mmCIF file of C-alpha atoms in Angstrom:
data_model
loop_
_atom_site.group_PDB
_atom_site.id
_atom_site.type_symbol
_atom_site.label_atom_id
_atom_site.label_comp_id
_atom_site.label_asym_id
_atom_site.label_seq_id
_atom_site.Cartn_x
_atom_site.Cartn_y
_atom_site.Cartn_z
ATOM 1 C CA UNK A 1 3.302 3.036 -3.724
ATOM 2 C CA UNK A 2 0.860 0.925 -1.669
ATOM 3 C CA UNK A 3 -2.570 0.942 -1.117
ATOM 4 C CA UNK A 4 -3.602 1.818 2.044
ATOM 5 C CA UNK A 5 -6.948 0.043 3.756
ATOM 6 C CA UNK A 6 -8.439 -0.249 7.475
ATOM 7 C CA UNK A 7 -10.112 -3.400 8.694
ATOM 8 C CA UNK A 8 -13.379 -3.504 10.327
ATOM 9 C CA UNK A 9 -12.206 -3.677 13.600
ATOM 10 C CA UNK A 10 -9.628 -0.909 13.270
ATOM 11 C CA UNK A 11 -12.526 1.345 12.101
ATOM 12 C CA UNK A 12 -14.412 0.370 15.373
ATOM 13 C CA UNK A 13 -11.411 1.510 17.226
ATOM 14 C CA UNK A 14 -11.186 4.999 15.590
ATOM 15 C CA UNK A 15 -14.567 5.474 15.991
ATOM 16 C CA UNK A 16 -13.990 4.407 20.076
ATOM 17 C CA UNK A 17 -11.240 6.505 20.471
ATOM 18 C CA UNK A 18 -13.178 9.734 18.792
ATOM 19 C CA UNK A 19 -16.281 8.783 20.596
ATOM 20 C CA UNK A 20 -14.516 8.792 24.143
ATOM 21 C CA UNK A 21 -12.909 11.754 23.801
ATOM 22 C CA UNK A 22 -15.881 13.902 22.410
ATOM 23 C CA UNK A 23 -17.439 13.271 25.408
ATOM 24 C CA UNK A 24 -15.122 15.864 27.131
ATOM 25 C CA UNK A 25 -13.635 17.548 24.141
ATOM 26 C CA UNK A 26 -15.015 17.046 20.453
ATOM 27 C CA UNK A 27 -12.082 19.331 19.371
ATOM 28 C CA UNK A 28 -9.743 16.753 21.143
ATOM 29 C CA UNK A 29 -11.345 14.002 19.734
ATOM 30 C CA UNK A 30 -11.205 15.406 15.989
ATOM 31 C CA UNK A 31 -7.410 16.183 16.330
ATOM 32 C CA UNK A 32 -6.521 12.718 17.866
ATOM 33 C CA UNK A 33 -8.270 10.940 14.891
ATOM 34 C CA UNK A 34 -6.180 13.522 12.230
ATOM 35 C CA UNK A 35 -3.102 12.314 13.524
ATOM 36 C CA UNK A 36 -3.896 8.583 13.593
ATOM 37 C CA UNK A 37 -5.374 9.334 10.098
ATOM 38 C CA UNK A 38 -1.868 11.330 9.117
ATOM 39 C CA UNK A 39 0.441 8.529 10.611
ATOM 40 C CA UNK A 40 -1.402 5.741 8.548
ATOM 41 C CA UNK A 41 -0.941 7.797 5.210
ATOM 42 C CA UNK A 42 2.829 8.400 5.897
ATOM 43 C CA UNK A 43 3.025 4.302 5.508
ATOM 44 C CA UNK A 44 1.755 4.810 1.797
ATOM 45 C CA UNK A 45 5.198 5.956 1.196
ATOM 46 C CA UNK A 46 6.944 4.381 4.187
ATOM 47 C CA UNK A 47 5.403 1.123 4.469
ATOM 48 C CA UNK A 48 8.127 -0.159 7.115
ATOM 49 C CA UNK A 49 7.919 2.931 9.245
ATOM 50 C CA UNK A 50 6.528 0.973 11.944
ATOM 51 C CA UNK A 51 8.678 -1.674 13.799
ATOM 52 C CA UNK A 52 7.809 -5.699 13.675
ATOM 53 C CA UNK A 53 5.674 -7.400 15.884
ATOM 54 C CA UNK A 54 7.890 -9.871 18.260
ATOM 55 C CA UNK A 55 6.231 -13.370 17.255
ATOM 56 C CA UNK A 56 4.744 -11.776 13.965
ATOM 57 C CA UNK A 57 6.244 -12.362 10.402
ATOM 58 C CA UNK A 58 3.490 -10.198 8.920
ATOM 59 C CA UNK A 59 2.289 -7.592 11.490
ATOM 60 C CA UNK A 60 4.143 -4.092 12.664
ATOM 61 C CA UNK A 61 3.458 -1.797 15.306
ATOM 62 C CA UNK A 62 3.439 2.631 14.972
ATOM 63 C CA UNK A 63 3.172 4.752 17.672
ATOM 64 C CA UNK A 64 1.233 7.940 17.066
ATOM 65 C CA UNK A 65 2.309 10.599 19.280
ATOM 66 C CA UNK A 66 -0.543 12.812 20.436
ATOM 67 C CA UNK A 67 -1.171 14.102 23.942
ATOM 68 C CA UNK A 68 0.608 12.627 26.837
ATOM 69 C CA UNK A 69 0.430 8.726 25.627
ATOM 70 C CA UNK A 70 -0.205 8.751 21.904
ATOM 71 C CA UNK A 71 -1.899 5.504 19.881
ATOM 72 C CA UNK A 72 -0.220 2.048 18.774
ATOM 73 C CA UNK A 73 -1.662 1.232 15.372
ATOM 74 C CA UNK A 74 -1.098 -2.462 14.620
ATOM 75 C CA UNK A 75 -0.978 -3.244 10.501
ATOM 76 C CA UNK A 76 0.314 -5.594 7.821
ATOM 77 C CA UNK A 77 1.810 -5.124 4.479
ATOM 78 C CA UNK A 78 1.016 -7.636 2.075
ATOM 79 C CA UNK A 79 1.030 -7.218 -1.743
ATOM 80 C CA UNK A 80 0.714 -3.616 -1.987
ATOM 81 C CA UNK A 81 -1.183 -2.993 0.400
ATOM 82 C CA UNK A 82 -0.976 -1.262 4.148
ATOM 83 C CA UNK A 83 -3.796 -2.757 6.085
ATOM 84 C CA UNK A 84 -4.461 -1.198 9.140
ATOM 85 C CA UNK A 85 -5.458 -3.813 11.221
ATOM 86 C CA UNK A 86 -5.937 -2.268 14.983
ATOM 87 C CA UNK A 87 -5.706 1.111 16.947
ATOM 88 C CA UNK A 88 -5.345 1.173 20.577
ATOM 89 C CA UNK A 89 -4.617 3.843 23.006
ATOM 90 C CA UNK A 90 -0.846 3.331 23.949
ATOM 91 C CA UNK A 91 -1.046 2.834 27.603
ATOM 92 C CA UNK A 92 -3.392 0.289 26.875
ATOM 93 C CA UNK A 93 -1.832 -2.840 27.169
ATOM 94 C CA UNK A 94 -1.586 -5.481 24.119
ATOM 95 C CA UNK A 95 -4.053 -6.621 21.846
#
């Protein structure tokens, strides 16, 4: 089973996203973070539960569903290891 790790960057994002929404709602915010949290475990055990990047040998995209719009969480897998790489809100366009 893989390893799973979270880049800088996609740690930033997380801590964004929570940050944003605790402004209004810290319950919110805590929930939305679970089920980003949840969805990357599940690749532990499904590492290509996510669909390929167009242009990208390496990199795959999951959607998190939560609330109206849900999360994209953009992540490689490369010698057993699941790297999440980015988190963005999903009507957020691109990277």
């Amino acid at each position: 089973m893989p390893s799973l790790s979270w880049s800088d960057e996609a740690t930033r994002a997380l801590q964004q996203i929570y940050h944003f929404l605790a402004i209004r709602d810290e319950a919110l915010a805590k929930r939305a973070v679970r089920a980003i949290q949840a969805d990357a475990r599940k690749l532990k055990t499904f590492p290509y539960l996510g669909h390929p990047v167009a242009g990208s040998a390496e990199m795959r995209e999951l959607t998190v569903s939560f609330g109206r719009n849900g999360y994209v969480m953009q992540y490689s897998v490369e010698s057993g290891v699941v790297l999440i790489c980015g988190v963005r809100p999903q009507r957020v366009p691109g990277w």
